[in-house]
Every structure is written in structure tokens, then in C-alpha cells.
XYZ file of C-alpha atoms in Angstrom:
436
model
C 32.878 -8.259 -5.053
C 29.247 -8.292 -3.949
C 27.458 -11.470 -3.166
C 25.159 -12.435 -6.057
C 21.541 -12.274 -5.098
C 18.931 -14.743 -6.208
C 16.384 -13.508 -8.665
C 12.908 -14.862 -9.233
C 13.752 -16.533 -12.484
C 15.454 -19.636 -13.841
C 16.556 -22.093 -11.186
C 15.951 -19.554 -8.430
C 12.421 -18.961 -9.747
C 11.777 -22.705 -9.752
C 13.058 -22.903 -6.194
C 10.757 -20.067 -5.164
C 7.802 -21.757 -6.846
C 8.580 -25.022 -5.085
C 8.863 -23.188 -1.777
C 5.495 -21.578 -2.454
C 3.880 -24.973 -3.000
C 5.508 -26.318 0.148
C 4.348 -23.370 2.252
C 0.855 -23.542 0.742
C 0.496 -27.209 1.652
C 1.956 -26.943 5.144
C 0.098 -23.771 6.092
C -3.120 -25.359 4.832
C -2.467 -28.414 6.995
C -1.625 -26.199 9.969
C -4.826 -24.211 9.454
C -6.829 -27.416 9.177
C -5.350 -28.474 12.507
C -6.467 -25.121 13.906
C -10.000 -25.716 12.695
C -9.823 -29.240 14.051
C -9.003 -27.683 17.411
C -12.096 -25.487 17.104
C -14.267 -28.407 16.060
C -13.194 -30.541 19.022
C -13.447 -27.791 21.601
C -16.702 -26.244 20.329
C -18.481 -29.613 20.322
C -17.128 -30.538 23.758
C -17.873 -27.216 25.500
C -20.895 -25.859 23.620
C -21.435 -22.321 22.241
C -21.433 -20.527 25.607
C -18.166 -21.945 26.945
C -16.529 -21.996 23.545
C -17.197 -18.269 23.203
C -14.900 -17.707 26.202
C -12.117 -19.860 24.715
C -12.444 -18.113 21.340
C -12.259 -14.696 22.997
C -9.125 -15.702 24.932
C -7.419 -17.067 21.836
C -8.259 -13.899 19.928
C -6.768 -11.950 22.810
C -3.539 -13.938 22.449
C -3.522 -13.152 18.726
C -3.852 -9.442 19.441
C -1.084 -9.682 22.056
C 1.025 -11.560 19.487
C 1.318 -8.434 17.327
C 4.708 -7.398 18.822
C 6.123 -10.923 18.284
C 4.872 -10.861 14.695
C 6.474 -7.456 14.216
C 9.672 -8.974 15.586
C 9.385 -11.757 13.008
C 9.103 -9.234 10.170
C 12.045 -7.202 11.450
C 14.089 -10.385 11.828
C 13.178 -11.525 8.307
C 14.103 -8.159 6.818
C 17.383 -7.902 8.738
C 18.345 -11.481 7.931
C 17.522 -11.134 4.231
C 19.681 -8.014 3.961
C 22.511 -9.434 6.065
C 22.616 -12.433 3.735
C 23.585 -10.061 0.897
C 26.891 -9.129 2.578
C 30.228 -10.366 1.239
C 30.715 -12.309 4.478
C 27.198 -12.811 5.900
C 28.302 -14.712 9.027
C 29.205 -11.751 11.295
C 26.236 -9.685 10.086
C 23.820 -12.541 10.753
C 25.338 -13.177 14.175
C 25.051 -9.529 15.216
C 21.465 -9.265 13.982
C 20.410 -12.472 15.738
C 22.017 -11.359 19.009
C 20.215 -8.016 19.041
C 16.906 -9.577 18.032
C 17.202 -12.260 20.718
C 17.476 -9.616 23.410
C 14.388 -7.868 22.056
C 12.484 -11.186 21.942
C 13.182 -11.822 25.626
C 11.957 -8.339 26.551
C 8.811 -8.697 24.441
C 7.893 -12.127 25.823
C 8.447 -11.118 29.432
C 6.673 -7.775 29.061
C 3.573 -9.219 27.420
C 3.344 -12.070 29.898
C 3.545 -9.745 32.892
C 0.977 -7.365 31.366
C -1.602 -10.114 30.853
C -1.041 -11.547 34.320
C -1.494 -8.081 35.828
C -4.768 -7.642 33.936
C -6.140 -11.135 34.629
C -8.878 -9.959 37.000
C -10.497 -7.377 34.690
C -10.096 -9.765 31.742
C -11.970 -12.490 33.611
C -14.803 -10.044 34.243
C -14.904 -8.531 30.750
C -14.861 -11.914 28.984
C -17.052 -13.717 31.537
C -14.443 -16.375 32.290
C -14.743 -19.104 34.924
C -11.878 -17.485 36.826
C -8.471 -15.880 36.374
C -6.662 -19.158 35.621
C -7.411 -19.183 31.869
C -6.103 -15.606 31.586
C -2.873 -16.556 33.389
C -2.361 -19.426 30.954
C -2.936 -17.162 27.954
C 0.029 -15.118 29.243
C 2.204 -18.217 28.844
C 0.973 -18.694 25.277
C 1.925 -15.126 24.350
C 5.330 -15.285 26.045
C 6.210 -18.477 24.155
C 5.064 -16.853 20.916
C 7.876 -14.284 21.141
C 10.501 -17.027 20.972
C 8.928 -18.909 18.083
C 8.345 -15.687 16.119
C 12.014 -14.756 16.336
C 13.093 -18.126 14.982
C 10.501 -18.066 12.211
C 11.663 -14.600 11.168
C 15.269 -15.740 10.862
C 14.235 -18.803 8.867
C 12.012 -16.649 6.648
C 14.756 -14.104 5.973
C 17.255 -16.843 5.177
C 14.596 -18.334 2.880
C 14.856 -21.655 4.678
C 11.270 -22.395 3.781
C 11.320 -26.180 4.424
C 12.400 -25.558 8.037
C 9.823 -22.787 8.347
C 7.167 -25.184 7.074
C 8.096 -27.674 9.801
C 7.478 -25.038 12.470
C 3.998 -24.407 11.061
C 3.173 -28.106 11.136
C 4.404 -28.460 14.713
C 2.378 -25.435 15.768
C -0.837 -26.651 14.155
C -0.439 -30.308 15.120
C 0.429 -29.615 18.747
C -2.482 -27.208 19.049
C -4.920 -29.816 17.717
C -3.580 -32.359 20.190
C -3.895 -29.745 22.935
C -7.552 -29.149 22.090
C -8.337 -32.856 22.169
C -6.470 -33.316 25.442
C -7.989 -30.258 27.089
C -11.527 -31.170 26.034
C -11.110 -34.764 27.171
C -9.736 -33.731 30.557
C -13.020 -32.165 31.612
C -11.165 -29.119 32.877
C -13.264 -26.665 30.866
C -11.680 -23.358 29.966
C -8.678 -23.894 32.238
C -7.944 -27.374 30.891
C -8.056 -26.253 27.262
C -5.841 -23.208 27.880
C -3.303 -25.243 29.886
C -2.910 -27.707 27.028
C -2.678 -24.837 24.526
C 0.101 -23.241 26.576
C 2.031 -26.518 26.485
C 1.658 -26.652 22.693
C 3.036 -23.107 22.375
C 6.099 -24.007 24.453
C 6.736 -27.088 22.300
C 6.530 -24.999 19.125
C 9.088 -22.552 20.512
C 11.493 -25.354 21.398
C 11.313 -26.936 17.931
C 11.610 -23.556 16.179
C 14.681 -22.659 18.221
C 16.366 -25.948 17.342
C 15.749 -25.379 13.627
C 16.918 -21.771 13.835
C 20.249 -22.843 15.326
C 20.945 -24.786 12.133
C 20.345 -21.655 10.039
C 22.792 -19.505 12.033
C 26.571 -19.372 11.836
C 28.020 -22.307 13.768
C 24.993 -24.550 13.290
C 25.064 -25.773 16.880
C 24.113 -24.746 20.400
C 27.699 -23.533 20.863
C 27.293 -21.420 17.759
C 24.062 -19.982 19.154
C 25.848 -19.094 22.373
C 28.398 -17.197 20.310
C 25.584 -15.396 18.527
C 24.026 -14.391 21.851
C 27.339 -12.850 22.944
C 27.909 -10.986 19.678
C 27.553 -7.271 19.301
C 25.031 -5.354 17.278
C 22.679 -2.442 17.793
C 19.341 -3.141 19.414
C 16.538 -3.047 16.799
C 13.935 -2.098 19.407
C 12.754 1.037 17.610
C 12.259 -0.839 14.359
C 10.248 -3.536 16.145
C 8.161 -0.837 17.822
C 7.435 0.840 14.482
C 6.483 -2.504 12.930
C 4.277 -3.305 15.916
C 2.441 -0.051 15.384
C 1.815 -0.955 11.735
C 0.602 -4.492 12.509
C -1.519 -3.483 15.503
C -4.427 -2.054 13.559
C -4.544 -5.037 11.200
C -4.601 -7.604 13.980
C -7.034 -5.579 16.041
C -9.439 -5.607 13.100
C -8.868 -9.332 12.636
C -9.589 -10.238 16.268
C -11.289 -7.298 17.954
C -14.747 -8.111 16.629
C -14.843 -11.450 18.484
C -14.003 -9.735 21.772
C -16.669 -7.083 21.175
C -19.209 -9.723 20.203
C -18.444 -11.669 23.387
C -19.029 -8.527 25.457
C -22.089 -7.015 23.754
C -24.013 -9.918 22.218
C -25.938 -12.556 24.207
C -23.810 -15.472 25.408
C -25.014 -18.024 22.830
C -24.931 -15.499 19.981
C -21.306 -14.700 20.822
C -20.584 -18.415 20.388
C -22.189 -18.306 16.949
C -20.112 -15.233 16.115
C -16.947 -17.049 17.189
C -17.687 -19.824 14.696
C -18.391 -17.284 11.945
C -15.073 -15.602 12.636
C -13.344 -18.889 11.847
C -14.476 -18.622 8.247
C -13.148 -15.089 8.150
C -9.821 -16.251 9.525
C -9.758 -19.044 6.936
C -10.031 -16.394 4.216
C -7.288 -14.396 5.940
C -4.807 -17.136 6.814
C -5.371 -19.250 3.693
C -3.281 -17.041 1.359
C -1.007 -15.850 4.176
C 1.797 -18.069 2.896
C 2.054 -15.725 -0.089
C 3.019 -12.786 2.106
C 5.454 -15.014 4.012
C 7.041 -16.290 0.814
C 7.318 -12.912 -0.899
C 8.324 -10.718 2.053
C 12.096 -11.337 1.709
C 11.774 -10.159 -1.896
C 9.821 -7.075 -0.794
C 12.765 -6.161 1.457
C 15.206 -6.046 -1.485
C 14.791 -3.114 -3.925
C 15.433 -5.085 -7.107
C 12.734 -7.660 -6.226
C 10.186 -5.416 -4.507
C 7.855 -4.489 -7.365
C 7.350 -8.043 -8.594
C 6.841 -9.362 -5.069
C 4.240 -6.761 -4.066
C 2.179 -6.903 -7.249
C 2.228 -10.689 -7.290
C 1.172 -10.805 -3.649
C -1.759 -8.424 -4.164
C -3.112 -10.168 -7.241
C -2.884 -13.691 -5.866
C -4.236 -12.758 -2.438
C -7.219 -10.874 -3.854
C -8.031 -13.790 -6.157
C -7.975 -16.238 -3.264
C -10.276 -13.930 -1.292
C -12.865 -13.842 -4.076
C -12.896 -17.629 -4.162
C -13.361 -17.788 -0.384
C -16.316 -15.369 -0.400
C -18.043 -17.199 -3.250
C -17.559 -20.566 -1.570
C -18.991 -19.369 1.744
C -21.976 -17.790 0.011
C -22.784 -20.983 -1.900
C -22.078 -23.606 0.770
C -22.894 -21.859 4.052
C -25.661 -24.150 5.332
C -24.148 -27.543 4.432
C -20.748 -26.450 5.743
C -22.153 -25.325 9.099
C -24.372 -28.380 9.464
C -21.650 -30.901 8.685
C -18.830 -29.231 10.615
C -20.504 -27.767 13.686
C -24.053 -29.091 13.845
C -27.530 -27.644 13.373
C -27.153 -25.363 16.422
C -24.960 -23.078 14.282
C -27.272 -22.841 11.225
C -28.609 -19.356 12.165
C -25.157 -18.122 11.200
C -25.543 -19.145 7.519
C -26.842 -15.791 6.140
C -23.815 -13.976 7.582
C -21.039 -16.346 6.504
C -20.116 -14.479 3.316
C -19.643 -11.282 5.371
C -17.142 -13.049 7.616
C -15.277 -14.404 4.577
C -15.282 -10.932 3.039
C -13.729 -9.459 6.179
C -10.957 -12.058 6.143
C -10.331 -11.607 2.407
C -10.056 -7.820 2.662
C -7.726 -8.032 5.654
C -5.533 -10.524 3.758
C -5.030 -7.854 1.092
C -4.342 -5.293 3.823
C -1.694 -7.625 5.249
C 0.178 -7.689 1.928
C 0.068 -3.886 1.874
C 1.332 -3.647 5.461
C 4.198 -5.999 4.596
C 5.010 -3.907 1.519
C 5.196 -0.710 3.565
C 7.315 -2.296 6.274
C 9.676 -3.934 3.780
C 10.274 -0.511 2.245
C 10.913 0.999 5.679
C 7.662 3.033 5.596
C 6.302 2.322 9.075
C 4.317 5.558 9.454
C 1.369 4.067 7.585
C 0.729 2.077 10.763
C -1.037 5.145 12.170
C -3.818 4.614 9.635
C -4.330 0.973 10.665
C -4.561 1.919 14.342
C -6.929 4.836 13.694
C -9.279 2.663 11.644
C -9.256 -0.058 14.314
C -10.043 2.540 16.974
C -12.905 3.873 14.834
C -14.367 0.378 14.497
C -14.168 -0.137 18.274
C -15.846 3.231 18.899
C -18.625 2.594 16.370
C -19.445 -0.828 17.803
C -19.304 0.403 21.409
C -21.415 3.459 20.595
C -24.298 1.873 18.686
C -23.474 -0.917 16.199
C -23.620 -3.913 18.547
C -27.208 -5.155 18.401
C -26.612 -8.032 15.990
C -24.005 -10.193 14.291
C -24.378 -8.120 11.114
C -23.729 -4.882 12.996
C -20.413 -6.055 14.411
C -18.961 -7.885 11.400
C -20.247 -5.240 8.949
C -18.517 -2.453 10.875
C -15.232 -4.372 10.900
C -15.596 -5.069 7.155
C -16.100 -1.378 6.404
C -12.906 -0.566 8.307
C -10.982 -3.228 6.395
C -12.165 -1.910 3.021
C -11.076 1.608 3.957
C -7.609 0.327 4.871
C -7.317 -1.629 1.616
C -8.056 1.523 -0.415
C -5.671 3.694 1.610
C -2.936 1.054 1.558
C -3.065 0.573 -2.191
C -3.025 4.315 -2.811
C 0.087 4.774 -0.676
C 1.997 1.546 -1.418
C 1.984 1.460 -5.216
C 3.699 4.867 -5.726
C 6.573 3.664 -3.513
C 7.419 0.822 -5.872
C 10.361 1.324 -8.241
C 9.343 1.859 -11.843
C 11.179 -1.274 -12.974
C 13.157 -4.122 -11.508
C 16.923 -3.567 -11.311
C 19.898 -5.155 -9.523
C 21.162 -3.915 -6.172
C 23.913 -1.330 -6.585
C 27.159 -1.553 -4.596
C 26.073 1.510 -2.574
C 22.867 -0.212 -1.539
C 24.783 -3.362 -0.719
C 27.047 -1.330 1.565
C 24.021 0.211 3.269
C 22.627 -3.258 3.856
């Protein structure tokens, strides 16, 4: 007999709604901690130095695309393994294979950033190579925490997942305060941030152990020794799909740091925070609904719900930034950042559009359609080329080019994702269960 699967209705629907509220609250708190980090560091270092920190952190976000792809693969594999008659062996095999991939990803990314520290220091106008070395530690730790968060997400252990978000945001805020107070400049801030990333990985791993068969460190050791095929190709395909999205989300700050005057790049970095607020604010929706997108009988409801709610949140974000730009900048960052006010709605629009694109990317990946990732990478490359070629004389040039690329992806993604949805919701057949 097949294992009954939860549906988004009745008690299960109430549980999903409660999990959505929990994730909304905790991700909001984690994001507020992230903005608190920015507030502390930007006031302590000033626009010029803060531009370097912002560029480095955006670099770590771009480098975190493979770990995020690993999280999505882990969530999908875990959700499907949980449908088996006896989910224990399937979960153990999946976790073992994914753990090996996580180690390879973390080590590979760390070595790559260390090897490129010298040109990075030159391109981003850093004080030295030390901050770049420390960003390698942040990225390496991210691979471990992403694996654990993917397993928790796939198992729909949303309270534990929420704890990892709070630890990540809270430790990062503390790191910003500590780094700014130390007087160590860019190196001090990045060293504290690296420590926060390691702490997040440790807590996430401890919580993940409880979600795996055995529920203890001994059980995790058994998982690590279990068999299972390596999901490296699936992670690579997911990385390809996420790469364009995250390049568009973070590439503009790197380009602004390189092409715009030093102080203007600092202003741009602050503007990008409002864009990221519009992007990350509704991100909990994609996290909550992704396990449902991975299961055929829940896919249509999950995708449509995610698109509608995410787009609505984006419209609210753009309207708020347009109406409250000057008072928000003055109260949060000081009068030095007021020249940014006319552009704030553009930044929010970029984040809102990319939030919709993220739901579409998740929908494609959940359905096993990774080839659409070529479109995200091509659009990101086109944005880079356009900015490098001519559109880099002002803040509007850079953010407007990125926004145009995001809108193109949203149109293409909707046109290709919706036809893949089943015409109506239906239960998983025994054949599909066996394939899972």
C-alpha cells in the first residue's frame, strides 16, 4: 500500500497555512537582521568602504548559487523519498549522496575564490586580499547549511527550518556589529561574517540530524555510509537554472562598484537593499510551496498560488518605495543617501520581478525541466554586456538594464511554465510512486 500523501486541505491545509505564517515571520525577522547588519556597517564605514563590503557580499551570493541548487535538489529528493512505503532507507541514501556533493561544492568554491583573490581585490578596489579570502570561508560554509535546509524543507520540517533562518540572520547582525566595532575595516567585518556562517552551518546540521533516520549523530554516520547514486548532474542542472537569476540579483552591484564613482557605488549598494527586500520578502512562499511543486498532484495549486501571492507582494513593495523613498532613506541611512530617492522604485521593481522569476525557476526545476536555465544565463550575460558596453554612466542605466532583463525572464518563464502544469489536481498513481 502506498504511503498517503498530505494534501493542501483540511488539517494538512491548516498545517501548511500555519507553516506559512511561521516562515513569513521568521524570514522577515532574518531579513530585518540583514538590514540591521547593513545599517550598522554602512554608518560605521561610510559609502566608499561600505561599497566594497556590499560588493563582496554580493559576490558570496553569486557563489552561493550551487549551494542553493543543492538545497533545491535535496528538498525535491527528500519530498519524493518521503512518499515511499518505507522512507527510511530512501532518505538515508539520498542524504548520503547529497552530503558528498555538498563537500565537493564547498571545497571547490572555496578554492576557486582563494585562487582569484588577487584579481578580485583589484576589480573591487579592496584594501587587500584578506577580505576575499574570508569570503571564501563564507561560501564554503554555505554549502553545508544549504544541504541541511534542503532536507528540512523537503521533509516539511518548517519550524526547524525557521530556526536556521533566525540563527543565520541574528548571527550576521551580531557579526556586523562586532566587525564594525573592532575597527578592522573590511577585513574585520568579513572575518566576523565568516564566523556567523560557520555557526549557522553547525546549528543547521544539528537540526538536520533530528530529521534523518536515527535522529542522532550515530544515525548521521550511518547515513554517510549508506549507498545511493550521486546526484551531481541534477545539482549541476539546477545550478545552471539558478545562475542567471542570482547573477541578475547581484551582478548589478558588482558592475556599479566597478563602473560608477566610488561614492555613487555606495549609494547604489544601499538602493540594491530595497530591491533585495522586494525579492527576499516573499521568498518564504517559494520555500513553503516548493515541496508541493515537486509532487504532480500538488504542482498546479502550488505554482499558481506562488505566482499570484509573490506578484501581489511585489506591487506593494514598489508602491511603498515610490511613496516613502525620502523619509525611509533619511531615517535609516542619513541625508547622505537622499540622492538615491528618485531611483528607489526602480530597485524595488527589479527585486519584485526577480521574485516572480524565482517562483518560475522553482516550478521548472520541480518538474524536472532544467533546460530553461539557459534562458536565465543568456539574459544575465546580455545585461552584463549591455552595461559593460555603454549603459554604465548612471545609477538609472545600471538598474534599468537589470530590470529589463528581469522582465524578459518573467515573460519567458510564464510562457513556458504554465503549459507544463497538469490540467487538474489528481492523486499520485502507484506507478509514479514507484518511480519516486
